[in-house]
mmCIF file of C-alpha atoms in Angstrom:
data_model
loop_
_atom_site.group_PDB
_atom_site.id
_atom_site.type_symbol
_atom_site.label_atom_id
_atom_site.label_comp_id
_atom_site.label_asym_id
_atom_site.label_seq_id
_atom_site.Cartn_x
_atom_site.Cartn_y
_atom_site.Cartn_z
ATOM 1 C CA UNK T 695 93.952 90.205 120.365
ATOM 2 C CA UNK T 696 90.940 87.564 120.848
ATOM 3 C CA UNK T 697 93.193 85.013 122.220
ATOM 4 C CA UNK T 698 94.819 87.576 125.044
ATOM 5 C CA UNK T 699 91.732 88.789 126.305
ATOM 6 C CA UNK T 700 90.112 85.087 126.636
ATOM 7 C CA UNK T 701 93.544 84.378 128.482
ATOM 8 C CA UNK T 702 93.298 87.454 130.880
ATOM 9 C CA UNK T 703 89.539 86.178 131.406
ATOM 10 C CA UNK T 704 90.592 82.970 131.992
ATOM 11 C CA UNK T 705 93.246 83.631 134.684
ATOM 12 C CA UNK T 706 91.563 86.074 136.472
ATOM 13 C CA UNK T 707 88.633 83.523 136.940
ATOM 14 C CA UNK T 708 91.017 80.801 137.656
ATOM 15 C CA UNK T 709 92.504 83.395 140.715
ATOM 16 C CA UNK T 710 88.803 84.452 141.648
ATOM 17 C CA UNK T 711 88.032 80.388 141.463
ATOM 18 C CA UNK T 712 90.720 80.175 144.760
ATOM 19 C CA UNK T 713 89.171 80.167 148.045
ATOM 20 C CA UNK T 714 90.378 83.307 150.248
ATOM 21 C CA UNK T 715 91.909 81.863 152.855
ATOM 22 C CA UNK T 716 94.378 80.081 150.851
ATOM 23 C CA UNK T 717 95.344 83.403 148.391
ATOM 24 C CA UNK T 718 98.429 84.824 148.978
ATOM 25 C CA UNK T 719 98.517 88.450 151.151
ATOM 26 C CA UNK T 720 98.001 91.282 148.812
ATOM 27 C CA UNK T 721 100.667 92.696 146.802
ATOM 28 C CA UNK T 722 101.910 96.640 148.142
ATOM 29 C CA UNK T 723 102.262 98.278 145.093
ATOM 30 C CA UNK T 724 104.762 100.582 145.263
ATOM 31 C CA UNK T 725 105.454 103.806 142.393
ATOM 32 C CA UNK T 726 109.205 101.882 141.177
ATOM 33 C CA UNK T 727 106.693 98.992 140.920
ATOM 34 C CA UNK T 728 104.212 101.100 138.394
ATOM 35 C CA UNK T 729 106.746 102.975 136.837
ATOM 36 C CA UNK T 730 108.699 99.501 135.780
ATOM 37 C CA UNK T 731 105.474 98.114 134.324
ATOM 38 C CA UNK T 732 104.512 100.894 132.562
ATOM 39 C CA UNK T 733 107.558 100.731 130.876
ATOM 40 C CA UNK T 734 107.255 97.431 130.037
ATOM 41 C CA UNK T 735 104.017 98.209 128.369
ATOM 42 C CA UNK T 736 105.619 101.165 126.574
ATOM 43 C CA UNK T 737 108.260 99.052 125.229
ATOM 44 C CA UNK T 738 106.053 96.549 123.846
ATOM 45 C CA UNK T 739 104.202 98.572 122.092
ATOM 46 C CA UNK T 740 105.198 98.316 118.973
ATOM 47 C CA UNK T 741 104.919 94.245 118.873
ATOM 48 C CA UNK T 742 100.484 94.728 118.687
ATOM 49 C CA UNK T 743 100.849 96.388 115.703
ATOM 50 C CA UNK T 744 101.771 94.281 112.361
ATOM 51 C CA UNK T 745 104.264 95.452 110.250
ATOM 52 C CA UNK T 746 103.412 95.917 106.544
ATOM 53 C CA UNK T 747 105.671 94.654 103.892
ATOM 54 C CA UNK T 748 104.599 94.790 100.195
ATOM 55 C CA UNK T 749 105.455 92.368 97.855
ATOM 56 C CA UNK T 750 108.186 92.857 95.549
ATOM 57 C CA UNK T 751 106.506 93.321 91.938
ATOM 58 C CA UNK T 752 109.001 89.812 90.736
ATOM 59 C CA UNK T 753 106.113 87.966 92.934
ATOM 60 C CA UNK T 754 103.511 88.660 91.159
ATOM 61 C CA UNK T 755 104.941 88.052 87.509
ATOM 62 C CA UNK T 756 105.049 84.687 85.796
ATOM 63 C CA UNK T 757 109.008 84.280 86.850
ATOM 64 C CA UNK T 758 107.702 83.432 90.501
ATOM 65 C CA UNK T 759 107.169 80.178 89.221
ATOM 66 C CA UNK T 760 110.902 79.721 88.156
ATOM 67 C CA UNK T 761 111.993 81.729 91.785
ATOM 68 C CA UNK T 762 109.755 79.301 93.716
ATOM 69 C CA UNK T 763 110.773 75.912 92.104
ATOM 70 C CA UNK T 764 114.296 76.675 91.565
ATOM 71 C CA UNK T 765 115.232 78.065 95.154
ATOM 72 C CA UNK T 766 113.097 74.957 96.766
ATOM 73 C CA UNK T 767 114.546 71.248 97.177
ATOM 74 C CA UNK T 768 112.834 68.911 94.500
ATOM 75 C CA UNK T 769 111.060 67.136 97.373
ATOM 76 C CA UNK T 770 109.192 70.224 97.833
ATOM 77 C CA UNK T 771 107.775 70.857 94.271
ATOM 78 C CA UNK T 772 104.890 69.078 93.387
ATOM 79 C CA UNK T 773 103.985 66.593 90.499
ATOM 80 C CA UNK T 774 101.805 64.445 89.396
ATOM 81 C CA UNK T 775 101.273 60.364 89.476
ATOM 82 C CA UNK T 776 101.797 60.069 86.091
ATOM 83 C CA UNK T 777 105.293 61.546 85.862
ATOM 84 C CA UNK T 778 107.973 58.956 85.914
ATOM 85 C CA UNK T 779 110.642 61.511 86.815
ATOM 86 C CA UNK T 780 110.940 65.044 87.657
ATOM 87 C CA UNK T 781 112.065 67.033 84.768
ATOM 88 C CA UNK T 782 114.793 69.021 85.617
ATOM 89 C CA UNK T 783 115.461 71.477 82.810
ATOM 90 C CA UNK T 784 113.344 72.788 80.039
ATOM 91 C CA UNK T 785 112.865 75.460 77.146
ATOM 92 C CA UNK T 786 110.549 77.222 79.243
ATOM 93 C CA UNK T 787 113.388 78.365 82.356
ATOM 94 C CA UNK T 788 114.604 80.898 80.080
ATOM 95 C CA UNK T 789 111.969 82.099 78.651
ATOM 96 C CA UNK T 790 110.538 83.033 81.877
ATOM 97 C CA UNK T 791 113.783 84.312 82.784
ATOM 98 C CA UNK T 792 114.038 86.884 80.313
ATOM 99 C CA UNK T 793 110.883 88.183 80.290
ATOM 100 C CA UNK T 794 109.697 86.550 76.505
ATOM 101 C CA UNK T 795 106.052 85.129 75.591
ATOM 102 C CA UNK T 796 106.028 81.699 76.378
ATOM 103 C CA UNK T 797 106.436 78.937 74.024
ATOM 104 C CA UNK T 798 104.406 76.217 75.151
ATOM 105 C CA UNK T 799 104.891 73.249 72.686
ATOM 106 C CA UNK T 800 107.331 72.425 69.975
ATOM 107 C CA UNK T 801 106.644 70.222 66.889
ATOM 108 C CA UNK T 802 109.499 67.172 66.590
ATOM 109 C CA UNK T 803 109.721 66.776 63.060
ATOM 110 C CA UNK T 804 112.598 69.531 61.670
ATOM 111 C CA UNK T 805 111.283 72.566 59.612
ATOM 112 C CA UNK T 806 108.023 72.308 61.254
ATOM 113 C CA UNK T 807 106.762 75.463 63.429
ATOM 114 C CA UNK T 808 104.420 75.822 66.599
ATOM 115 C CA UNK T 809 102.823 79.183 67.040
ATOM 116 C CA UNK T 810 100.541 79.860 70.230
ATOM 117 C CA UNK T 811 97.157 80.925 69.746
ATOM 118 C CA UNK T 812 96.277 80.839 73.838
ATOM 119 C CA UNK T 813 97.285 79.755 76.568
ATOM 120 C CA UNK T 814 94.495 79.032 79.704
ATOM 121 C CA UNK T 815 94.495 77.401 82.622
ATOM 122 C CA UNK T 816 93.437 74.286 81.662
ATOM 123 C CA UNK T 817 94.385 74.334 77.815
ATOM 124 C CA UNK T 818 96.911 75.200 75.348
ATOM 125 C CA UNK T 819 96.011 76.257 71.479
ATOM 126 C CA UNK T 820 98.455 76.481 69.155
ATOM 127 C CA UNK T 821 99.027 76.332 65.083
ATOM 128 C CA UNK T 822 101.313 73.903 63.851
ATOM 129 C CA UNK T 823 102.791 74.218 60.482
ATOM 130 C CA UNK T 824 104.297 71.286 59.097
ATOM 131 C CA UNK T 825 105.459 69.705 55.664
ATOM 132 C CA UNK T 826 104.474 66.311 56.864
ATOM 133 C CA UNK T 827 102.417 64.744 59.732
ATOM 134 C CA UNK T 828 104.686 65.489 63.191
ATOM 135 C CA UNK T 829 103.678 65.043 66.593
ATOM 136 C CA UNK T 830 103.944 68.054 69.352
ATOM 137 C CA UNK T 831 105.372 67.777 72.212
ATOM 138 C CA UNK T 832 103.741 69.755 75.187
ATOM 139 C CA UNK T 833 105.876 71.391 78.153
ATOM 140 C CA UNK T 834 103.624 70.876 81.008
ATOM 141 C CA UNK T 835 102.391 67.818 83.081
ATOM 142 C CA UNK T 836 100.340 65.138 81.813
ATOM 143 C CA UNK T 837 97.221 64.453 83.466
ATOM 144 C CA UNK T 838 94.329 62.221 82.352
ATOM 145 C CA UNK T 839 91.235 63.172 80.749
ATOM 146 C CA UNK T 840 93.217 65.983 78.385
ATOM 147 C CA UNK T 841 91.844 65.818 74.867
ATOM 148 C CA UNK T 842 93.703 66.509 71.584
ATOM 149 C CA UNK T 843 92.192 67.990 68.778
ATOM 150 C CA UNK T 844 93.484 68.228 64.882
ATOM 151 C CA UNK T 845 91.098 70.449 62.960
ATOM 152 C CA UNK T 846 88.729 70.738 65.021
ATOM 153 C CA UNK T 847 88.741 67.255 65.262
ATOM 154 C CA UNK T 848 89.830 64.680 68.185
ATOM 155 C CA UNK T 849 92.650 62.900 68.075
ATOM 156 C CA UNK T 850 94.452 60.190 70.579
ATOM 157 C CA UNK T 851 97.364 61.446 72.898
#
């Protein structure tokens, strides 16, 4: 596009730049001559125009997270600073995998029960029901500055 026609420009100033009496005798152009470019041109044709492919509809689901970090090298996937180590299996694979609402926390004391409320971008709200105080243990990355809250009110993570 842009960048072949500021090419032809450029070369065809660059040959009007030489002086005359150092330019080569003109070219006789002969039909075999024509006839072989224009075939050439015909050929190519069908490299200027960009070929379409849609996305498969897997790309655009939550699974393309699990596609993405499984088929890539760990060095590839990101993390943050405050990660010690790269986890490398969780709850969450299969879930994705087939298809079910995700489960984003889990209480750690037995008989107690996480149910998500919402899930955003930047926040997870869930209902824990518990016989006895328990802590909750998040499946996502840490990063500072999050904020827990008990009852509306805040508590230390």
């Amino acid at each position: 596009g842009l960048a072949a026609l500021t090419m032809s420009f450029l070369s065809g100033a660059a040959v009007h730049a030489v002086p005359a009496e150092r330019r080569q005798p003109r070219f006789a152009w002969s039909a075999g001559v024509g006839v072989l470019l224009l075939v050439v041109i015909l050929a190519s044709h069908n490299y200027t125009l960009p070929e379409y492919t849609a996305p498969s509809p897997r790309s655009e689901q939550p699974v393309a997270i699990i596609d993405f970090e499984s088929f890539y090298p760990p060095d590839r996937v990101g993390m943050t600073a405050w990660v010690t180590e790269q986890p490398h299996n969780t709850p969450l694979v299969q879930q994705y995998l087939s298809g079910q609402p995700l489960v984003k926390a889990r209480a750690l004391l037995e008989g107690a029960t996480v149910e998500n409320i919402r899930h955003g971008g930047a926040s997870e709200e869930v209902l824990v029901s518990t016989p006895a105080e328990t802590e909750v243990q998040f499946y996502t990355y840490y990063f500072p500055g999050w904020r827990g809250y008990v009852e509306d009110q805040e508590v230390e993570i």
